[in-house]
Every structure is written in structure tokens, then in C-alpha cells.
Short mmCIF file of C-alpha atoms in Angstrom, two decimals:
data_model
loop_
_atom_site.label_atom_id
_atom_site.label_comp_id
_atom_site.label_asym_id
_atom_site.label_seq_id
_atom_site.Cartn_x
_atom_site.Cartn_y
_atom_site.Cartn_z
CA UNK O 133 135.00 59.55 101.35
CA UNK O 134 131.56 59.51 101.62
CA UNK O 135 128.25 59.90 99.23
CA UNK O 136 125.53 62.47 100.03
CA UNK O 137 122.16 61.34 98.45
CA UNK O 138 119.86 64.69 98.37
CA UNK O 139 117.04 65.65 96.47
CA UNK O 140 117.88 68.09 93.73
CA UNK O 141 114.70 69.96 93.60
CA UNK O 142 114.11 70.16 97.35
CA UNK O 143 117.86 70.47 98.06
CA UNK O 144 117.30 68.26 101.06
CA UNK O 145 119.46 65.61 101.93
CA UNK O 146 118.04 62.20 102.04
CA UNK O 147 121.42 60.28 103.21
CA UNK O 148 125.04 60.39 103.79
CA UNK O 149 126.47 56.75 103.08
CA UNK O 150 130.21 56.38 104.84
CA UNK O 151 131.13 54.41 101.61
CA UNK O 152 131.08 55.58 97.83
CA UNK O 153 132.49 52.10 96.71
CA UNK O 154 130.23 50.80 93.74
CA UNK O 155 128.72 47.82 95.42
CA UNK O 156 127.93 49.65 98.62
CA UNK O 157 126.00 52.14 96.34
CA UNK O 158 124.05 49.21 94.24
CA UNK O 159 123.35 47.45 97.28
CA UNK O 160 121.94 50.74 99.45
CA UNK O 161 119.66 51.51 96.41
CA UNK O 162 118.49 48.57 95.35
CA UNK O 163 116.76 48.61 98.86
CA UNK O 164 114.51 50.90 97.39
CA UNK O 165 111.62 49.16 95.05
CA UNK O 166 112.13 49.19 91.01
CA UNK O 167 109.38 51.47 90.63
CA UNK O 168 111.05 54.63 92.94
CA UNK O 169 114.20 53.96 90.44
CA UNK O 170 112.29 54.50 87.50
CA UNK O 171 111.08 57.32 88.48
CA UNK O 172 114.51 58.93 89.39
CA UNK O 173 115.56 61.30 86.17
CA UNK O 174 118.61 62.90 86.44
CA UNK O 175 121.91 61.79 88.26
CA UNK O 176 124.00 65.04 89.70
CA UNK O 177 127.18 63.93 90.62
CA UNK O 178 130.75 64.62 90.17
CA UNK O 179 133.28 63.10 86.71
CA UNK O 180 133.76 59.90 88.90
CA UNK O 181 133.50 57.27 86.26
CA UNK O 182 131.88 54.88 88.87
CA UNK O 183 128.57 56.97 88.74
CA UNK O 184 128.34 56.01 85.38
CA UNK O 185 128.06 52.12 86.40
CA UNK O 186 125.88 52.95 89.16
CA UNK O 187 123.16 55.00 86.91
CA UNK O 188 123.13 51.87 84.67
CA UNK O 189 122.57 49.16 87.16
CA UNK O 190 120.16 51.29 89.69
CA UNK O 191 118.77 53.83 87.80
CA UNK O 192 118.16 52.90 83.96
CA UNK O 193 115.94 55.79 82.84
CA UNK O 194 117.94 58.74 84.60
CA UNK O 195 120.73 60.63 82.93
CA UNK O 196 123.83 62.13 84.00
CA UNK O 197 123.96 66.12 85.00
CA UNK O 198 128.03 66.91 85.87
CA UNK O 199 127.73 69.80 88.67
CA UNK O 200 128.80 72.88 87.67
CA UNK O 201 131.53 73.08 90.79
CA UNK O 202 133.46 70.38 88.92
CA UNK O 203 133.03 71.66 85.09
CA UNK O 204 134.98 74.63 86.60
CA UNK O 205 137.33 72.38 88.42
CA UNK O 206 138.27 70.74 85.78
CA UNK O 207 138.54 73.36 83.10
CA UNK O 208 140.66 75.19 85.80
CA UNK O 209 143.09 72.12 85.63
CA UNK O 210 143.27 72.00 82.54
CA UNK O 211 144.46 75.98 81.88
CA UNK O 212 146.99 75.78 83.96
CA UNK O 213 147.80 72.76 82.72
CA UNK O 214 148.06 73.89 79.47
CA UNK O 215 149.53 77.35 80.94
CA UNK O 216 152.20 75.75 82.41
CA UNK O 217 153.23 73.91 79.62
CA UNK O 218 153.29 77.16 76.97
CA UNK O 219 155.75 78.93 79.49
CA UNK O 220 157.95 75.54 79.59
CA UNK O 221 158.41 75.88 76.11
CA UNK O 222 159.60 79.57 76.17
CA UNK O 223 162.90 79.54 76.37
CA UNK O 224 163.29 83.18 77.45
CA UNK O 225 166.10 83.63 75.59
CA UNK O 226 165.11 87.05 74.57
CA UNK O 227 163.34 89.79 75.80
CA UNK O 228 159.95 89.19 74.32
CA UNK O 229 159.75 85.44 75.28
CA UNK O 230 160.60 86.59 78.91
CA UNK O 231 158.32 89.17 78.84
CA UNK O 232 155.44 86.61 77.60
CA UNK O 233 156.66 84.16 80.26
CA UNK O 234 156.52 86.96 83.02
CA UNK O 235 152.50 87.46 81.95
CA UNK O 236 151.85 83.66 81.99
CA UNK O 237 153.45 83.72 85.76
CA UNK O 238 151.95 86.56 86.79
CA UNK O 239 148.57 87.28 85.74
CA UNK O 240 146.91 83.51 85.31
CA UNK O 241 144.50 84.71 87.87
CA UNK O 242 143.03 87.47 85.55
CA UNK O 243 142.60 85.09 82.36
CA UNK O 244 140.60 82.78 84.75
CA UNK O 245 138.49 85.49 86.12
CA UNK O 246 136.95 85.57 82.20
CA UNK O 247 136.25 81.79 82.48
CA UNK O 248 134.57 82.41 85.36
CA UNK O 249 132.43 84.79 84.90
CA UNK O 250 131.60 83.04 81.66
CA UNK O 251 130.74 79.02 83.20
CA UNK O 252 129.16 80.50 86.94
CA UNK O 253 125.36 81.13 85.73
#
């Protein structure tokens, strides 16, 4: 996998680094002199924890912004996730647990749509 380095405000991309290994990171921006990394103020990236490391060793005054495509991701995950695991536990024994199990199966879509339309600004 690789690592695109762009400029958030511009939207330009700067670089696209083959590796996204930690010490390939440190070492490609230590390249650039302390002062630049001061000046750097906010990290977009994805939940990768190794990010974390990175803004610590190269880039001590910036913070961390999670993009937005991965909030969603992951709160995505964790629905169905969670989904998933309510219709395991009905046992659909009678009619109204089948009929609650049916509307889990079938119309997950729909109760994400909300979410959705809620996180996308």
C-alpha cells in the first residue's frame, strides 16, 4: 500500500511514497527541515494507529483529523456488526422474533441511509 502526502487546503498532492511502513515515513519527512514540521497543523489520515507514532516523531505541534470516509467506514462496521449479532440471538421461535429477524435481514440498508445522511456534511 502506498501513502499519498497532499496538501489539505490546496487539495494538491505533494507525493505518493510506495511504502507506508513507519520508518520509511520518519525517514522521507525528516528530509524536510524542523522548521516546515512545525509549521504543519493538522494530520488527515485514516484510524491506522501508526499515524499516531509518526505525528509524534515528525510533526510535534500538528494534531490528528480522522477523514470523514473512514468515520463512516467504521461506524458502518460496527452496525452490522452489532446487527448481525441482535438477529443471532433471535431465536425465531415465534412469529414476532421471525418477523423482527426478517426486518434486520432485509432492510439494514434503510437504517444506514439515516446514518448517512446524518455523518456526510
Amino acid at each position: 500500500m502506498s501513502f499519498i502526502c497532499a496538501d489539505a487546503t490546496s487539495k494538491k498532492i505533494i507525493d505518493i511514497l510506495p511504502d507506508k511502513r513507519l520508518h520509511k515515513l520518519v525517514s522521507y519527512f525528516m528530509k524536510y527541515s524542523r522548521k516546515s514540521r512545525l509549521k504543519v497543523r493538522f494530520l488527515v489520515m485514516d484510524m491506522n494507529a501508526i499515524y499516531g507514532q509518526l505525528l509524534k516523531t515528525v510533526f510535534p505541534n500538528a494534531e490528528i483529523v480522522t477523514d470523514r470516509f473512514h468515520i463512516i467506514q467504521h461506524i458502518n462496521r460496527s452496525f452490522n456488526t452489532l446487527r448481525i449479532k441482535e438477529m443471532n440471538q433471535l431465536k425465531r421461535h415465534n412469529q414476532e422474533e421471525g418477523k423482527q429477524y426478517r426486518r434486520l435481514k432485509r432492510y439494514w440498508k434503510f437504517l444506514l441511509k439515516g446514518l448517512y445522511n446524518f455523518y456526510c456534511w
